[in-house]
PDB file of C-alpha atoms in Angstrom:
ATOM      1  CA  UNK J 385      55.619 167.167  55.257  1.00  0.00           C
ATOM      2  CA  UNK J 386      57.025 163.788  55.681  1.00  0.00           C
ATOM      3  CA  UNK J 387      59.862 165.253  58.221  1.00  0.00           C
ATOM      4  CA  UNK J 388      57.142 166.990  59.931  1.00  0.00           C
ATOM      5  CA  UNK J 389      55.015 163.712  60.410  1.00  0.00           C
ATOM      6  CA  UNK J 390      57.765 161.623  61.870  1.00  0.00           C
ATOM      7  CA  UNK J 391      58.476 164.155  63.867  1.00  0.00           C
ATOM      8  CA  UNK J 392      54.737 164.282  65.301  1.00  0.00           C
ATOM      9  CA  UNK J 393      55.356 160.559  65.609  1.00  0.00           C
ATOM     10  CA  UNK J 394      58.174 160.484  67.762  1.00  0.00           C
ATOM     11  CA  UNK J 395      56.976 163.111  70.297  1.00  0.00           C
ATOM     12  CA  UNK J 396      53.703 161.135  70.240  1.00  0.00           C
ATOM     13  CA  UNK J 397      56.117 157.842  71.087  1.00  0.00           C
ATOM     14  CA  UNK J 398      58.269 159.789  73.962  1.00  0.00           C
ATOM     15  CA  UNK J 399      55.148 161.233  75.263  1.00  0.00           C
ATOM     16  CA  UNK J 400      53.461 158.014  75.647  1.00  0.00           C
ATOM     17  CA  UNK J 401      56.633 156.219  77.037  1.00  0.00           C
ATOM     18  CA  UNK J 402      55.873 156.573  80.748  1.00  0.00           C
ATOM     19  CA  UNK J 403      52.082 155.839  80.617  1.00  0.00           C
ATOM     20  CA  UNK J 404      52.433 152.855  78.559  1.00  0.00           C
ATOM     21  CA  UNK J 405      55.824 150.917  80.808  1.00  0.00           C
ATOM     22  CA  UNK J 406      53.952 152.056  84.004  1.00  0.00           C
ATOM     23  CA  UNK J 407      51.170 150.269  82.902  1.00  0.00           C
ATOM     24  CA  UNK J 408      53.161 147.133  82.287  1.00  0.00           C
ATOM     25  CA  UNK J 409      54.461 147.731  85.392  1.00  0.00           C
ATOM     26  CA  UNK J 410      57.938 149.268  85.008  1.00  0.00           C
ATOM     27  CA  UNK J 411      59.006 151.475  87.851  1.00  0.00           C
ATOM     28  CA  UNK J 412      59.637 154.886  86.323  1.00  0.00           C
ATOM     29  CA  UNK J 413      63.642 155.057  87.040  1.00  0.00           C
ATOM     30  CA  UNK J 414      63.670 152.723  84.005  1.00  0.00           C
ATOM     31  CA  UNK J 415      61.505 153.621  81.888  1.00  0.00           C
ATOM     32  CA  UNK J 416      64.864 155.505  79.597  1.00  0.00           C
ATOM     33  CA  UNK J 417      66.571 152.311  79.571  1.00  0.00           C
ATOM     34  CA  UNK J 418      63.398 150.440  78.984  1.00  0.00           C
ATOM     35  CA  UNK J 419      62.890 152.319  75.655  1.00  0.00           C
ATOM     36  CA  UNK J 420      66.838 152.452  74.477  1.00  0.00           C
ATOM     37  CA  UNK J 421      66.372 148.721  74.830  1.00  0.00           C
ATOM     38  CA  UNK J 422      62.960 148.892  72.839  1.00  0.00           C
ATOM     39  CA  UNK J 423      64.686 150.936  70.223  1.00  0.00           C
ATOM     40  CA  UNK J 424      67.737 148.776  69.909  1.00  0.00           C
ATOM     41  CA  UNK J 425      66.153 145.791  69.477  1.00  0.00           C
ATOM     42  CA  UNK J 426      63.400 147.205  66.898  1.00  0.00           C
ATOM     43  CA  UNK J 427      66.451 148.555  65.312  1.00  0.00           C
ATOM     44  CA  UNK J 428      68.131 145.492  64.857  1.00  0.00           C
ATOM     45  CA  UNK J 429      65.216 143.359  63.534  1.00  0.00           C
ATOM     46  CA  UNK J 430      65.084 146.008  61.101  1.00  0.00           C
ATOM     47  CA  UNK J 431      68.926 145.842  60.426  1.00  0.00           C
ATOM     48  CA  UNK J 432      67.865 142.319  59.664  1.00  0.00           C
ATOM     49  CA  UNK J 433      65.114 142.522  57.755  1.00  0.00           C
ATOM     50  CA  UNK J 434      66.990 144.705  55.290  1.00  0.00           C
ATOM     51  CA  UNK J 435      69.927 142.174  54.687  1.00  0.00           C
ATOM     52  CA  UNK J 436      67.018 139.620  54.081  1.00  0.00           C
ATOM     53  CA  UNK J 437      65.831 141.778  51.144  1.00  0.00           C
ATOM     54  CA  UNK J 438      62.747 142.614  52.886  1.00  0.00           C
ATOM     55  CA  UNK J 439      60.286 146.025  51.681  1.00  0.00           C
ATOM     56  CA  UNK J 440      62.581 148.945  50.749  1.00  0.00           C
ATOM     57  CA  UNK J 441      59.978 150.962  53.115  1.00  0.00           C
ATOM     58  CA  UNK J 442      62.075 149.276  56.402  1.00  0.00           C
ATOM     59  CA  UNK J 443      65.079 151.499  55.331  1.00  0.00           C
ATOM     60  CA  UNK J 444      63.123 154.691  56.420  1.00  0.00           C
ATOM     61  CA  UNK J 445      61.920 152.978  59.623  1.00  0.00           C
ATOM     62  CA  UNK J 446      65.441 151.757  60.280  1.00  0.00           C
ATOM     63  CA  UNK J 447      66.987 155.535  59.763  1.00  0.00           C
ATOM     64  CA  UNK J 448      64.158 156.137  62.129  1.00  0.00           C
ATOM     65  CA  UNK J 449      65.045 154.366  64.798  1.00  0.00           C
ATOM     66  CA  UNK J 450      68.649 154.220  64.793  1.00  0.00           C
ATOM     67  CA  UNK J 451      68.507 158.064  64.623  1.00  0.00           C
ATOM     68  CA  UNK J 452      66.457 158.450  67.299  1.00  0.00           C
ATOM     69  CA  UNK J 453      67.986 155.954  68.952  1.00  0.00           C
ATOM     70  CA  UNK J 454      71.001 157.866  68.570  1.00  0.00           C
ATOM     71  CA  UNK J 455      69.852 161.052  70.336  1.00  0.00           C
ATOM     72  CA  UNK J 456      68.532 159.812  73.109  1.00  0.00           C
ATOM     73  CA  UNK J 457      72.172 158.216  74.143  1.00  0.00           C
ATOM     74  CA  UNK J 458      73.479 161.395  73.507  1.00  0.00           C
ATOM     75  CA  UNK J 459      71.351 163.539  75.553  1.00  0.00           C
ATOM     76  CA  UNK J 460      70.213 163.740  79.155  1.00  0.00           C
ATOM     77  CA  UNK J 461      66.788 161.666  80.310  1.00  0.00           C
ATOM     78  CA  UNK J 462      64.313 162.737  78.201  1.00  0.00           C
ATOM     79  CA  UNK J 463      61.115 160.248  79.575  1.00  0.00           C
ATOM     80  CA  UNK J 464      60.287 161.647  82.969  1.00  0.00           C
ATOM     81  CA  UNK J 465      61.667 159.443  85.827  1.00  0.00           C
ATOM     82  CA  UNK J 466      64.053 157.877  83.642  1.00  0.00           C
ATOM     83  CA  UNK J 467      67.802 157.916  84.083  1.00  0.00           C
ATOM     84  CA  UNK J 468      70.978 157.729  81.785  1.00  0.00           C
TER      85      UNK J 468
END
């Protein structure tokens, strides 16, 4: 179950990538960069929070979003209009 949920989550996330960053006005040729930015820097605040001692629960958010994060620089554009 708990796979299954984040998994839900993060096709929820990449499905709402392009409505949300057109909203706020990013053209859609960087809307993949736009979130590999997102995720890097969420990633690393995390990174940080966990060297601070901060709630064990951020080590599940951080495998998260580094895995993710991982993917997505491994495959092609996966937010439409996006590139690599």
């Amino acid at each position: 179950p708990g796979q299954r949920d984040a998994r839900r989550r993060e096709e929820w996330l990449l499905r709402s990538v392009p409505h949300v960053l057109a909203g706020l006005g990013v053209p859609a040729d960087r809307h993949t960069l736009t979130l590999r930015l997102y995720l890097l820097e969420i990633a690393a605040r995390y990174v940080d929070g966990l060297a601070s001692g901060h709630a064990p629960d951020l080590r599940r958010r951080t495998t998260w979003v580094l895995t993710l994060l991982e993917r997505l620089l491994a495959q092609r554009p996966i937010v439409s209009g996006g590139t690599r």
